[in-house]
Structures are given as C-alpha cells and as structure tokens.
Coordinates of C-alpha atoms in Angstrom, one line a residue:
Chain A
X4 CA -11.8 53.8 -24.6
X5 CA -10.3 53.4 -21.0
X6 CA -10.6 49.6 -21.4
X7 CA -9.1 49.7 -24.6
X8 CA -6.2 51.4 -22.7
X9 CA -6.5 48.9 -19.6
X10 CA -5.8 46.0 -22.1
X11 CA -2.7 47.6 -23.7
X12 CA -1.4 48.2 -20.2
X13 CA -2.2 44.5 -19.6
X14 CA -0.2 43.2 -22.5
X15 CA 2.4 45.3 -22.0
X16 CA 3.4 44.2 -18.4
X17 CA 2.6 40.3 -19.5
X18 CA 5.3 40.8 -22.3
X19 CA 7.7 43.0 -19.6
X20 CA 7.1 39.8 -17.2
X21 CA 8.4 37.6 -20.0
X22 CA 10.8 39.1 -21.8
X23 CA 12.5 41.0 -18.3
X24 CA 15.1 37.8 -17.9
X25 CA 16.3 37.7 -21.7
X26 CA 16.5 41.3 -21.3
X27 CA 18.9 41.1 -18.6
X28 CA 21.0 38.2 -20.1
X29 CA 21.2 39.9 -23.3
X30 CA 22.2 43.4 -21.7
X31 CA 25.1 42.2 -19.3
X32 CA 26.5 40.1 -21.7
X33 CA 28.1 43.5 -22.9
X34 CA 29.0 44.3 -19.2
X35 CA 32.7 45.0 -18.8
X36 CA 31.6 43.7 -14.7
X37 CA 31.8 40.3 -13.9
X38 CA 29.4 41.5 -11.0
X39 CA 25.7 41.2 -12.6
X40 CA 24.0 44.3 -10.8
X41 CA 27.0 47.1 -12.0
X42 CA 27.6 47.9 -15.1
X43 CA 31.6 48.7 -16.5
X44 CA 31.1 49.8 -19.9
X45 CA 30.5 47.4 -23.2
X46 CA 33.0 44.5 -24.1
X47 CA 32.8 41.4 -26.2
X48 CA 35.3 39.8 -23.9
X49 CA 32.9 37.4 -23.1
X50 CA 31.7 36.0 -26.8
X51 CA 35.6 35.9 -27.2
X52 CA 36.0 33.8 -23.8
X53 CA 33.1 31.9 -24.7
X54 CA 34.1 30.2 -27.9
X55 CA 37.0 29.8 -25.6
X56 CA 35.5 27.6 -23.3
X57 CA 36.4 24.0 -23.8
X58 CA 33.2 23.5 -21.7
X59 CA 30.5 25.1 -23.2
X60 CA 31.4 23.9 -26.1
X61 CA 31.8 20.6 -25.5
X62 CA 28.2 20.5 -24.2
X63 CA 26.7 22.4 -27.3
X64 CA 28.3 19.6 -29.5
X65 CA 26.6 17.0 -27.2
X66 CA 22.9 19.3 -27.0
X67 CA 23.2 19.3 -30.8
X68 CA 24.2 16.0 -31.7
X69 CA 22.0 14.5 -29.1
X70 CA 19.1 16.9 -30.6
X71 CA 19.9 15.6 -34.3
X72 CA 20.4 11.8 -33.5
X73 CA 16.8 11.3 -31.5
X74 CA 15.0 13.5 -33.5
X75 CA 15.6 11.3 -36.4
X76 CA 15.3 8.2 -35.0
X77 CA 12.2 9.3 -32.8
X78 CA 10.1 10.5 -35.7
X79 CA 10.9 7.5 -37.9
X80 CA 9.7 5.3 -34.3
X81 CA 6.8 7.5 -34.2
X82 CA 5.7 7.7 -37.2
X83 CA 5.6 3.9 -38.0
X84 CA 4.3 2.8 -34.5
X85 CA 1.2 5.8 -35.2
X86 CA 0.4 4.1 -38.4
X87 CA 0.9 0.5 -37.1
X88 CA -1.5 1.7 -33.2
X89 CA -4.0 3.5 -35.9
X90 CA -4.6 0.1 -37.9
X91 CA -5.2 -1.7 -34.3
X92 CA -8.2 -2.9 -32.6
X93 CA -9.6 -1.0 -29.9
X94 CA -8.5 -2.9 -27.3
X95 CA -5.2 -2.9 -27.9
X96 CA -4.8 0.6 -29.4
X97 CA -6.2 1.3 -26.0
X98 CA -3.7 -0.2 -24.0
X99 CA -0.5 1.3 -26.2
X100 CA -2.3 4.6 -26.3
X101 CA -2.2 4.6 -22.8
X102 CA 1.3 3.5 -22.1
X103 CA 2.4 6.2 -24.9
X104 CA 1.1 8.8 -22.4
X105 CA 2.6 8.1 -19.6
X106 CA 6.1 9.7 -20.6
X107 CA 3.8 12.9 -21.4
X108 CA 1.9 12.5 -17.8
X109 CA 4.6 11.6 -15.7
X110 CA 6.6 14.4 -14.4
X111 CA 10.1 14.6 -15.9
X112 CA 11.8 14.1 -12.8
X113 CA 10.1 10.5 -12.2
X114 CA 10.8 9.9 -15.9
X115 CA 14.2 10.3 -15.1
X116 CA 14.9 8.7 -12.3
X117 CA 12.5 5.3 -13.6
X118 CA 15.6 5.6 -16.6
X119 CA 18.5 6.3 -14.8
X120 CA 17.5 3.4 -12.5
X121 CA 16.8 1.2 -15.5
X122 CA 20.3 1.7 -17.0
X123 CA 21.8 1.1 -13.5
X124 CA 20.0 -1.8 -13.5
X125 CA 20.1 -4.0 -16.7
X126 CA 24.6 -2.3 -16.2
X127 CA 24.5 0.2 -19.1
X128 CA 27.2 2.9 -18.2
X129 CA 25.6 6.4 -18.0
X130 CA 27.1 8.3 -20.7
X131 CA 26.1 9.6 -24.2
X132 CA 24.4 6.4 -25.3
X133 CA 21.7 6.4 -22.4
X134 CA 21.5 10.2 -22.6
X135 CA 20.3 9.3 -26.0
X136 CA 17.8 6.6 -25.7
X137 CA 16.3 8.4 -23.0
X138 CA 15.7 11.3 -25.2
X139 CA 14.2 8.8 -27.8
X140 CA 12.0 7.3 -24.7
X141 CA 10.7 10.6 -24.3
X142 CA 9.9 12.4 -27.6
X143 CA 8.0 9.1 -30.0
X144 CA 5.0 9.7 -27.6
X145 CA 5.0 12.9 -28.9
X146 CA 5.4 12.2 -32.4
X147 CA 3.1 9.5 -32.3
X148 CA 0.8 12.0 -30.8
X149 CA 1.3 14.4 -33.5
X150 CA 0.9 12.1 -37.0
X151 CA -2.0 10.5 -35.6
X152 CA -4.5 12.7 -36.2
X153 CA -3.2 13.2 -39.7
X154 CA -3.9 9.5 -40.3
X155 CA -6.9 9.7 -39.0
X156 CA -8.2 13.0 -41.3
X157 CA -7.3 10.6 -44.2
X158 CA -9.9 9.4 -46.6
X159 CA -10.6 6.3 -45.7
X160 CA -9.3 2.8 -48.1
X161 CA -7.2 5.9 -50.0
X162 CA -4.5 3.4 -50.2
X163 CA -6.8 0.5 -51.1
X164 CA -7.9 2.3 -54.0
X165 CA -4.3 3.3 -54.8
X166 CA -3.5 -0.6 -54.5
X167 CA -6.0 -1.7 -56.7
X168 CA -5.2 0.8 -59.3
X169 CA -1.8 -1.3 -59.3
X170 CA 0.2 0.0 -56.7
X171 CA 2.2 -2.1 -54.2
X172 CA 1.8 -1.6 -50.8
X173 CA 4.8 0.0 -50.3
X174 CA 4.2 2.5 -53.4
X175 CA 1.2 3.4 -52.0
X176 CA 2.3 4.0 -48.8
X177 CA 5.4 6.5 -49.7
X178 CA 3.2 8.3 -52.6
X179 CA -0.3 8.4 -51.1
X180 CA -0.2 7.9 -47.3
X181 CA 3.5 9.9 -47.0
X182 CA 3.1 12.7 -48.1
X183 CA -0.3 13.5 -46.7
X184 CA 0.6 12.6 -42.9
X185 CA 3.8 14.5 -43.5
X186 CA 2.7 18.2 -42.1
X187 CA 1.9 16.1 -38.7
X188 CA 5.5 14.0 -39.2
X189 CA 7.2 17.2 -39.6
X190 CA 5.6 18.7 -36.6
X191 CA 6.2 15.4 -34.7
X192 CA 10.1 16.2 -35.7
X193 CA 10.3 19.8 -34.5
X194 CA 8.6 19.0 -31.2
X195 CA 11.2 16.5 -30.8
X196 CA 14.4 18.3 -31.7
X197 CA 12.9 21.1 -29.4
X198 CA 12.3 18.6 -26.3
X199 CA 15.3 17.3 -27.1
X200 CA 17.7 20.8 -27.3
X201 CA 15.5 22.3 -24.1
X202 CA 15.4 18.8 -21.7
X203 CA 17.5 19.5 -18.4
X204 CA 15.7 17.3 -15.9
X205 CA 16.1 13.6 -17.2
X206 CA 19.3 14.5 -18.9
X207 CA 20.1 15.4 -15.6
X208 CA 19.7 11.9 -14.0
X209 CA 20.4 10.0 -17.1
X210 CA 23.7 11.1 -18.1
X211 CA 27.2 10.0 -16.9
X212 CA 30.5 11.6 -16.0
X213 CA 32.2 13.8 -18.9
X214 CA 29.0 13.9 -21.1
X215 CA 27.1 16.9 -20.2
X216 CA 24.7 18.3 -22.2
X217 CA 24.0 22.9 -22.3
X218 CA 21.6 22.5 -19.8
X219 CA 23.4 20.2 -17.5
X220 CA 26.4 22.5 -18.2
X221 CA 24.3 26.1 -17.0
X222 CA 23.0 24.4 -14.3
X223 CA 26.3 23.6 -13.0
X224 CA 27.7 26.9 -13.8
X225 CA 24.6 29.0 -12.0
X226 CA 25.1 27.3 -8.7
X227 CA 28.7 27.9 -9.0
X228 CA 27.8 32.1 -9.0
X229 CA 26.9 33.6 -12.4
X230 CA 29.7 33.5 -15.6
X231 CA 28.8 36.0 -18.0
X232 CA 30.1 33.6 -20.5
X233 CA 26.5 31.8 -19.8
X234 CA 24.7 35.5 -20.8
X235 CA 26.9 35.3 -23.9
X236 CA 26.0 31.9 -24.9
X237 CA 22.1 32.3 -24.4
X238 CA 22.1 35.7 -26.1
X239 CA 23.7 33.8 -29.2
X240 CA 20.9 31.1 -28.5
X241 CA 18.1 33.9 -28.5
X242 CA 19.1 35.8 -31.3
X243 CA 19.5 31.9 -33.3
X244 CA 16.3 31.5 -32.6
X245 CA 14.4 34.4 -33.2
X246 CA 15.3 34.8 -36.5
X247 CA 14.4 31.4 -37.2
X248 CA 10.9 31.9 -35.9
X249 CA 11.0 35.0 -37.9
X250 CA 11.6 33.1 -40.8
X251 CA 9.3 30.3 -40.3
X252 CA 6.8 33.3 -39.7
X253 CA 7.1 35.1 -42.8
X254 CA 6.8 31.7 -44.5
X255 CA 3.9 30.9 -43.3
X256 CA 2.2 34.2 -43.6
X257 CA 3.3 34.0 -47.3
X258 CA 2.2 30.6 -47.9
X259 CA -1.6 31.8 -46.2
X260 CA -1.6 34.5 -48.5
X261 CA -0.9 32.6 -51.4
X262 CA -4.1 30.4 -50.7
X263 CA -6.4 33.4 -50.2
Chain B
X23 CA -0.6 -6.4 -41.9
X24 CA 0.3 -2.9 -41.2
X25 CA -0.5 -3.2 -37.4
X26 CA 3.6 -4.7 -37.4
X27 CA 4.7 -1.0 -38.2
X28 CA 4.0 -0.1 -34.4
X29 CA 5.8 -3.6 -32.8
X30 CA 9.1 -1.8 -32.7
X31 CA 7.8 0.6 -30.3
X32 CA 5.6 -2.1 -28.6
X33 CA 9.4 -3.3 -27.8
X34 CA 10.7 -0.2 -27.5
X35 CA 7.9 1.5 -24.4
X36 CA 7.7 -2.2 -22.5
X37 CA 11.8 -2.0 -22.2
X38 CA 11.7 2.2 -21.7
X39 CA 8.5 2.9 -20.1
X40 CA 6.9 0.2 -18.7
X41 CA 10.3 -2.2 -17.1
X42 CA 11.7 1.1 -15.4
X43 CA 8.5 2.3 -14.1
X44 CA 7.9 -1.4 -12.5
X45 CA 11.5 -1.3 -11.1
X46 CA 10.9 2.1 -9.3
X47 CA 7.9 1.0 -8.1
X48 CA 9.5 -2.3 -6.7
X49 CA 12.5 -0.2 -4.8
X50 CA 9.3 1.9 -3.9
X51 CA 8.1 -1.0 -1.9
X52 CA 11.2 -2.6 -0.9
X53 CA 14.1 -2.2 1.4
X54 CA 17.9 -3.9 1.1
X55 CA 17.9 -7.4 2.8
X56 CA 21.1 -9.1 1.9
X57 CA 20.0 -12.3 3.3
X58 CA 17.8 -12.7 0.5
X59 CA 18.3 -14.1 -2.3
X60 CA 17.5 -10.5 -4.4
X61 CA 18.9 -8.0 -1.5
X62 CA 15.5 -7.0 -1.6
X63 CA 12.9 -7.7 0.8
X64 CA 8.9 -6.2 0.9
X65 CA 8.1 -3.6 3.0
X66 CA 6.6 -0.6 3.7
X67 CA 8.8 1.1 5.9
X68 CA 9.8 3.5 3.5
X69 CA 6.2 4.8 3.3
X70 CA 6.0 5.4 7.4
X71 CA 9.2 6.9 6.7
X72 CA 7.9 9.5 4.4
X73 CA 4.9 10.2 7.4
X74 CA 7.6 12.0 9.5
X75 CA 6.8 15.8 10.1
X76 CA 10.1 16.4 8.2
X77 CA 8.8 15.1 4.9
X78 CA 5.3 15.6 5.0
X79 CA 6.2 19.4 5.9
X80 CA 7.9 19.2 2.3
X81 CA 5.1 17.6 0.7
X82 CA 2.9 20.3 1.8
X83 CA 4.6 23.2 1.1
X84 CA 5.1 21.5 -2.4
X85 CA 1.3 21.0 -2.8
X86 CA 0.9 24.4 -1.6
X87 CA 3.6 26.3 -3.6
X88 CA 2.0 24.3 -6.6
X89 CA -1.3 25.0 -5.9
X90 CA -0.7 29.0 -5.3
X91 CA 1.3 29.1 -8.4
X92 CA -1.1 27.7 -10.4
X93 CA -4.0 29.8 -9.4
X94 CA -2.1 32.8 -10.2
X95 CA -0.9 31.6 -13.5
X96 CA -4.8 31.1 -13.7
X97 CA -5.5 35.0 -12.6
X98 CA -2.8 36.0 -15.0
X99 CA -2.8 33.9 -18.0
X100 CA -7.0 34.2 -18.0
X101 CA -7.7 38.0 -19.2
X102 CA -4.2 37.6 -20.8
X103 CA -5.8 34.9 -23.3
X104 CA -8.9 36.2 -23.4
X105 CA -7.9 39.7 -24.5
X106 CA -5.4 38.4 -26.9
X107 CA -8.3 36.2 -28.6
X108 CA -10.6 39.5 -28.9
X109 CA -7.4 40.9 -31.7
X110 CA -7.5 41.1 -35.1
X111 CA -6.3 37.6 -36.2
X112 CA -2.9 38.9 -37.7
X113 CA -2.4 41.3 -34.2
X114 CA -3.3 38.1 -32.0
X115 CA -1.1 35.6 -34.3
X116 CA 2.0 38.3 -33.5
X117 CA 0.7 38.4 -30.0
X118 CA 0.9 34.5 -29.1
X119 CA 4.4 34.0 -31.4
X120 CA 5.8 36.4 -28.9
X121 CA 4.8 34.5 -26.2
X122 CA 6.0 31.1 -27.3
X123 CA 9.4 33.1 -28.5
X124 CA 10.6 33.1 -24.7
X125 CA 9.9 29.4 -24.4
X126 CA 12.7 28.5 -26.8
X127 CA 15.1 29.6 -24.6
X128 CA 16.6 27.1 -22.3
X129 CA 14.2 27.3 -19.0
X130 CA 17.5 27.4 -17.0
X131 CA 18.9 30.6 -18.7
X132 CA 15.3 32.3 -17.7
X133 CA 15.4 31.2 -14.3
X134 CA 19.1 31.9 -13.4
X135 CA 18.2 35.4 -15.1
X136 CA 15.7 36.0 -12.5
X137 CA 18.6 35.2 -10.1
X138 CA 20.6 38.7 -11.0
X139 CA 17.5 40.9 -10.8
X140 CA 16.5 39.9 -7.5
X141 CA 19.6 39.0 -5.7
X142 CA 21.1 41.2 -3.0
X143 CA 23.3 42.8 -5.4
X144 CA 20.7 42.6 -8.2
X145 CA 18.9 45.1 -10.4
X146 CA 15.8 45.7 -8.6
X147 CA 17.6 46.3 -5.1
X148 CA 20.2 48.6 -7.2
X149 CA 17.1 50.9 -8.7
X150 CA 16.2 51.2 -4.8
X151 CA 19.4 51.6 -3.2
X152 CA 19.9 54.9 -6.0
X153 CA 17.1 56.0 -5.2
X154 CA 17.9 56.2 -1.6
X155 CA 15.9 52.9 -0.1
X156 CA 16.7 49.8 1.9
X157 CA 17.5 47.1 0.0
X158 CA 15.1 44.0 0.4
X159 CA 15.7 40.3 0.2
X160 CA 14.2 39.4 -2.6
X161 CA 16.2 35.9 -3.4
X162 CA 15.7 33.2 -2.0
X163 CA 12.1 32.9 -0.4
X164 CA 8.5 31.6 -1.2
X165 CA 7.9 34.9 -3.2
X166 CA 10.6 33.7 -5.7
X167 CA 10.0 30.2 -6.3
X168 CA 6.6 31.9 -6.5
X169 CA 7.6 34.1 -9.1
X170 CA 9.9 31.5 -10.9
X171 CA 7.1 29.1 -11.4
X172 CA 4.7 31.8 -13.1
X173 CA 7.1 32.8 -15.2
X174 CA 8.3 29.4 -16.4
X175 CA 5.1 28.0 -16.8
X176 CA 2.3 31.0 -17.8
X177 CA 2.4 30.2 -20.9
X178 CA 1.2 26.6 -20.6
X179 CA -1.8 28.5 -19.5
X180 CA -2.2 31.0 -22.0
X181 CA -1.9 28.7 -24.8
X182 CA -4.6 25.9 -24.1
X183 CA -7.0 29.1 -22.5
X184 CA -6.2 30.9 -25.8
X185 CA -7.0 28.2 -28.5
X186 CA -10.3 27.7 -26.8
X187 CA -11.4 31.1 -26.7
X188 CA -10.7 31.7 -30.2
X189 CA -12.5 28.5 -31.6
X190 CA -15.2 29.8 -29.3
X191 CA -18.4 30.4 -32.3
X192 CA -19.2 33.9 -32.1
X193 CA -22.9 33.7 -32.7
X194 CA -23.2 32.3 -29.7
X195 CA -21.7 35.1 -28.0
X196 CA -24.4 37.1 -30.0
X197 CA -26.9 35.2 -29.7
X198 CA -26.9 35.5 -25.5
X199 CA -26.4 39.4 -26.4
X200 CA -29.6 39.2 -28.5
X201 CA -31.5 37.8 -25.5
X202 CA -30.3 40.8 -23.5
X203 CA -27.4 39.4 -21.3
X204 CA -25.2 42.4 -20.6
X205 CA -21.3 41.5 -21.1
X206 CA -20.5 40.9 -17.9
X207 CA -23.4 38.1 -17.8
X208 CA -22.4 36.6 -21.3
X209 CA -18.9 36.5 -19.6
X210 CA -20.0 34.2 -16.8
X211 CA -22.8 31.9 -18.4
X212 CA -21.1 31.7 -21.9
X213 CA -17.5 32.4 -22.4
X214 CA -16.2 31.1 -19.3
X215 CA -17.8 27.4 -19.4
X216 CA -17.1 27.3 -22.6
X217 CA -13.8 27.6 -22.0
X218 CA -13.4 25.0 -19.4
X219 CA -11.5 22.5 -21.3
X220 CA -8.7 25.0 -22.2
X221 CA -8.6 26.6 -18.6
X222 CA -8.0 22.6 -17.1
X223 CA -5.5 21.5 -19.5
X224 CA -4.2 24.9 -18.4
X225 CA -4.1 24.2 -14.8
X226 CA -2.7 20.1 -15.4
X227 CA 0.1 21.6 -17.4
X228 CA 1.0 24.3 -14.9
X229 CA 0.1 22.2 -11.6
X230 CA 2.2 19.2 -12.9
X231 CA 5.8 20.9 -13.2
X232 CA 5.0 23.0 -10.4
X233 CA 4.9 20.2 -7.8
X234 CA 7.5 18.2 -8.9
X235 CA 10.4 20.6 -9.8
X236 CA 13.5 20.8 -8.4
X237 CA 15.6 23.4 -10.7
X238 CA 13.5 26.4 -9.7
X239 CA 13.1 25.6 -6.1
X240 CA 17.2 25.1 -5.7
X241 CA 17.8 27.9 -8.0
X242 CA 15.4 30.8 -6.8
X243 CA 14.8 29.2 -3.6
X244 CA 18.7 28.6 -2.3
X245 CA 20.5 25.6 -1.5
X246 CA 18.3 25.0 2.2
X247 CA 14.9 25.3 0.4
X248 CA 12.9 21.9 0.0
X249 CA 10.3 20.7 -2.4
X250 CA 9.4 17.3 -3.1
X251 CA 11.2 17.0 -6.3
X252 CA 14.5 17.8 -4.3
X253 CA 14.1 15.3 -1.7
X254 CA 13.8 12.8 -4.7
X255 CA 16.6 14.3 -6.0
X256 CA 18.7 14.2 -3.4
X257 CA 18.1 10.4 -2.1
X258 CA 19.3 9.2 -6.1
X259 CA 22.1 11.7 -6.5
X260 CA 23.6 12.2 -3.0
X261 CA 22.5 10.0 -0.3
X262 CA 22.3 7.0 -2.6
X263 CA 18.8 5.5 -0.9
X264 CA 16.9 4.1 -3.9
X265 CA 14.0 3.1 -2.0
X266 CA 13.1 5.9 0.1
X267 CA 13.6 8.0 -3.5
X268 CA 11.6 5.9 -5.2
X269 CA 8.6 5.7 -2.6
X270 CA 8.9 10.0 -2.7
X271 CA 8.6 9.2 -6.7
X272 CA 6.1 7.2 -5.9
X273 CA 4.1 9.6 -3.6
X274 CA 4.4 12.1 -6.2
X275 CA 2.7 10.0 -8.7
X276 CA -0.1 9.5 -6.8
X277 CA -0.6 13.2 -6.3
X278 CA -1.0 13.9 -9.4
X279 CA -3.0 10.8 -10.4
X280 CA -5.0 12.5 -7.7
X281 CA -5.5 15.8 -8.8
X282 CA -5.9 14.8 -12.8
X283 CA -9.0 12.4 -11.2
X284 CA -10.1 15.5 -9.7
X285 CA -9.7 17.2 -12.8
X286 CA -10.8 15.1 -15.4
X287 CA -14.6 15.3 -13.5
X288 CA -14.9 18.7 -15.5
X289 CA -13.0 18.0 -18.5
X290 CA -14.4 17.8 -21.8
X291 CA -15.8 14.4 -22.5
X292 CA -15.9 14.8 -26.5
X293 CA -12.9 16.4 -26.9
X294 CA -11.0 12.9 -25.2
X295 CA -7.3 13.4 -24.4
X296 CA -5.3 16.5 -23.1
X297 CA -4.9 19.1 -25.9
X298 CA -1.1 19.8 -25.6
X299 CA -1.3 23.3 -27.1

C-alpha cells in the first residue's frame, strides 16, 4: 500500500519535472509584466503583438515550409534508397548501412559544422537552399531506417509471384510492395517533418543572413532577455500540438479496438 | 535491378555525408600556408594546441557534466520506466504519450523556460523571498546546465529503458519467483540484465547530446560558461579558425567513438543496431 503511494508520488514529480517549463511559458503569456517573475494581471497583448511580429513570422513561414519541402523529398530518398540497400549484397549494404548512420551517430553540432563547411567550400551561399538540403542530409537516414524493417517483414518473392501472375514491375511494386511498407514510410515521414520543425543546431550553422528558421529566431531572442511574445508563440505551438497528439491518440485507440 | 532505387542516395550521402566529413577532417589536420599551392599545409599543431590547460579544462568539465548528467538521467529515468511498465497497458500507454508530449515542443522554448524560474528575479527565488528567505543564485552554474540536460534529455532514457521492460516475458519473472527469489533478488538477477540493452541505448542517447551541446550550456550556463560544443562553436562563428574548430570537432568524435566502443562491449549482440525508441 505505501509503495503503491511511493510510485504515485514518483510519477507525479517526473511529470512536475516535465511539464514545470511549459507551465511557466503557458502562464506568463497572459502576464500583463514584461518582467517574467511578477505577475500584472491577464492580457492578450502579446498573441496581438505576436502576429505582429514581422519576425516571428517570417521564421514560422521558413520552419514550415522548410518542414514541408524535406519531408517530402526525404521520404521519397528514403524510401527508394531502403528498397534499393535491402535488394543489396552484404557487403555493400554494409558499407551504405554504415555511412547512413553516421548523420544519426554524429552529434548535431559536427553535422553542422561538416555542412556549413561543405557549402562554404564547393561556394553555395548560406541561405534557404542549404538550410534545406541539410535538413534532407539529416532526416533520409532516418527514413531509410524506418521502411526497412517493413521490407524486410515482407513475404519473401511477394512481388515475384505478383509478376508472374502478369503484373509489371512497376504494378507490383505500387499495389503489392507500396502499400505494405507504407505504415513504416509514413512513420519515416513524421519523424522527418518533426526533425525537421524541432532542428536548431545545424540550422544554426547552416543557414545564411535573413533566413532564419523559429528556432534560430528564439534563440536569438532568449539571449537578447526574455520577449513574452516567444511564451505566446510556444503556447500556440503546445496547444497545436497537443490536440493533434490527442487526435492521433483517439485514432489509434479506436482503430485497436476495432481489431479486438 | 532494383538495387538502382538506392543510387540516388549513394550520390546523395558521398556529396552530404561523406565529402564534408573528409573536409573537416582535412582542416582538422591542417593549418593555412599560403605558399602552397592549396593554402593548406599538414600539421598537427592544432592538436598540441588543444593540449593547453585552457582547453583540456573545457574538455573535462564537458566529459564530466556529461557523464554526471547521464547517470542521473540513469537514477531518474530507471524506476521511472520501470514503474510505468508495471501499469495497466492503457494507464502506461497515457503515461509514456505524456512524456513524449513535452518533446514536441521546441527544446529551446523548454530550456529558456527554465531561465525565468531560476533566474534572480525568477519564480523559485520569488516563492522564497515571500516567504521571507534570501534569494539564491540559481542561474547560471553547474547545477543548471545540470538540470537543463536532465530535463532535455530524460526522456531518451525512459523510452529505450521502458520498451525493454515491457517486452520483458513475464514467466520469466515468475518463474525466478517460483524458485523462491524474493523481489528484490528477481530485481537484480533478472529484470535488470535483462534490461541492459534498453538502459545503454539509454545512456548513448543521453551521453551523446550531453557532451557536445552548446545551447544549454550558453543558455542556463551564461555567456562565460564553456563546454566543448561552444569552443567549436565559437572558432566557426566568431573567431573564424577552421582548423582549430575542426580538430575540437574532431576530438569530440573520438570521444564518443570512444565511449560507444566502451559501450557496445555490453550491448545486445542479437538485437544489432541502436534501437532509436
């Protein structure tokens, strides 16, 4: 019984621990007080300011688009190279195996600067367009690592026996192989929009003057003292995504009780 | 035939991955020589450079803020997982949604959060001063790099601990039960070994960021705190020495080649590559 108690203690403070910051954010963005410690009485002054803000906005266009652009283009990377490294040899699926981890392995700040250095070297300007490639660079690993085991829980020769009931390779391949990899491909997709929306660090080193992405954006801003604009913004950003985990939640609680 | 689906990205990681990672380690090994016909010339000055006190004082407190943090992610995140995997199954799935709901906030907002409840004028040092004590200096310190690193990355230990323990085949548990181990005993000689695999990818994913940020440690630690993620920082951004940055980069690469060789000798063989979640 006391343990029992222990453990809901336990859980409790874990949850205070993580949810303390958000909290915080969420409650002063009604502060009246620029000051983060006092609080003035509620306001929405800073949701107004905030769509307002040239700034912030012009970096949410530039998180979003970015997020949209290599998402696609890093799943549809992924996705072929996993099928292409899955029909390999051993040695060489070895090899690019290995090289596809090293983006995961390496930390994020060597990542970036191997980039930025890159870019600066083969005379691409920094700006949106090697913002975006680096992004690509660093979510197909994790797509690729996300279909392949899909391909390989597929019956093996499915699309051999698909082919030889008439189908071309292509046919087979968007009826058969498609749609049963495409839980992992979807996956591989969220994974990379998520990186893609939440990457500070090689965004950081990989982007040039005027293109900024949020992250980028808050950084700048929190060494500069604290805007409560910033609490506004992320509370919007919370509360976004929140109710699309709910969402996703309830979906696929419905879905598992639909099987049972 | 279908091996050609993966030759974009055979073009695609030599020109992203591989080329850049060559570069850095050339500058890594290099210094500017303008009498040669690259500017470059082979040496490994930079590498004596980086034995100075200065630097290897930063290197060590990095290995040692990294190291501390990890462990107590590790003291934290352990009975955290291992409680949660003992709920019901619809409980537990609540449970761990909640505690990858906080990682889809932007890691910045968190940490910049932390800033206002510890700061001098912050939330903490308000509830004290109201209630008639001193107020303490919280900010900018160890303690809250400490603290920022726990909370950014506990949940890379929760998850990987957690998804072991709950794969974990209960007859087994019952089975040492049976032969009369007492809990405490079926803890130590069951559970836990069996868990290994979770608890090390748990300790790479934490360890990893840890030594190598520079966000947390400028944030939570103040403009004159130093790890070895802001030196690197610092020689591409500000002071513009490529080499010396890259040779840091470098030096950070091997430390954690180093400590996932380390690792690795108690990994999982059959289970072959890092779980990610």
């Amino acid at each position: 019984m006391v343990e029992k108690y222990i453990q809901k203690i336990y859980i409790f403070l874990i949850f205070l621990f993580l949810y303390a910051p958000i909290a915080v954010l969420i409650i002063f963005s009604f502060n009246d007080s620029r000051l983060q410690g006092t609080w003035d009485g509620f306001t929405l002054n800073w949701y107004r300011e905030l769509f307002k803000s040239r700034e912030i906005m012009k970096s949410l266009y530039y998180t979003i688009s970015i997020a949209i652009f290599s998402s696609i283009i890093s799943t549809i990377i992924g996705t072929l190279s996993a099928i292409g490294i899955y029909n390999m040899k051993s040695f060489r699926k070895k090899i690019i195996l290995n090289i596809n981890y090293l983006p995961v392995l390496n930390p994020d700040i060597v990542t970036g600067i191997a980039l930025m250095t890159l870019f600066i070297f083969i005379k691409i300007r920094l700006g949106f367009m090697t913002l975006l490639l680096s992004h690509i660079t660093f979510s197909i690993p994790y797509v690729i690592l996300a279909v392949l085991p899909k391909l390989k829980q597929l019956p093996k020769d499915i699309s051999e026996a698909a082919m030889d009931l008439g189908a071309t390779p292509f046919y087979a391949f968007r009826k058969i192989i498609l749609p049963e990899i495409s839980p992992g491909i979807v996956t591989g997709a969220l994974i990379a929009f998520t990186l893609s929306i939440d990457d500070f660090v090689i965004s950081f080193f990989t982007t040039g003057s005027g293109i900024s992405n949020l992250s980028i954006t808050i950084y700048s801003m929190a060494r500069r003292g604290i805007d409560p604009k910033i609490n506004a913004l992320s509370t919007l950003m919370f509360l976004s995504v929140l109710i699309l985990m709910l969402i996703i939640n309830k979906r696929t609680s419905k879905k598992m009780n639909e099987e049972v | 035939m279908k091996r050609i689906a993966a030759y974009p990205y055979i073009f695609w990681s030599v020109i992203f991955i591989v080329l850049p990672l060559i570069l850095v380690f050339l500058y890594g090994i290099t210094i500017e020589d303008y009498s040669s016909p690259l500017g470059l010339k082979f040496s490994l000055e930079n590498f004596y450079r980086f034995l100075e006190p200065v630097y290897l004082n930063v290197l060590w407190r990095s290995i040692l803020l990294a190291v501390i943090s990890t462990i107590m992610c590790l003291i934290i995140g352990y009975p955290f997982s291992f409680i949660l995997s003992k709920l019901s199954i619809k409980k537990r799935n609540t449970y761990i949604l909640l505690v990858i709901i906080p990682m889809w906030m932007n890691f910045l907002l968190r940490t910049y959060a932390w800033m206002s409840i510890l700061g001098k004028k912050g939330i903490i040092n308000n509830l004290l001063r109201s209630i008639g004590l001193p107020a303490l200096d919280l900010l900018y310190n160890d303690g809250a790099v400490i603290l920022g690193m726990v909370y950014n990355f506990l949940p890379f230990m929760i998850l990987p601990i957690y998804t072991v323990l709950i794969k974990m085949d209960k007859n087994i548990l019952e089975a040492a039960e049976d032969l009369g181990a007492n809990k405490f005993k079926v803890f130590l000689k069951v559970i836990f070994p069996l868990s290994l695999p979770g608890v090390i990818s748990g300790i790479t994913m934490v360890f990893m960021p840890a030594v190598s940020t520079f966000v947390i440690s400028k944030l939570l630690g103040g403009g004159q705190y130093w790890l070895i993620g802001n030196l690197v920082e610092e020689q591409f951004l500000r002071i513009n020495d490529w080499h010396f940055g890259s040779t840091i980069a470098l030096v950070l690469m091997i430390i954690i080649l180093f400590a996932m060789a380390i690792l690795s000798k108690y990994e999982d063989k059959e289970e072959g590559g890092a779980g990610l979640w």
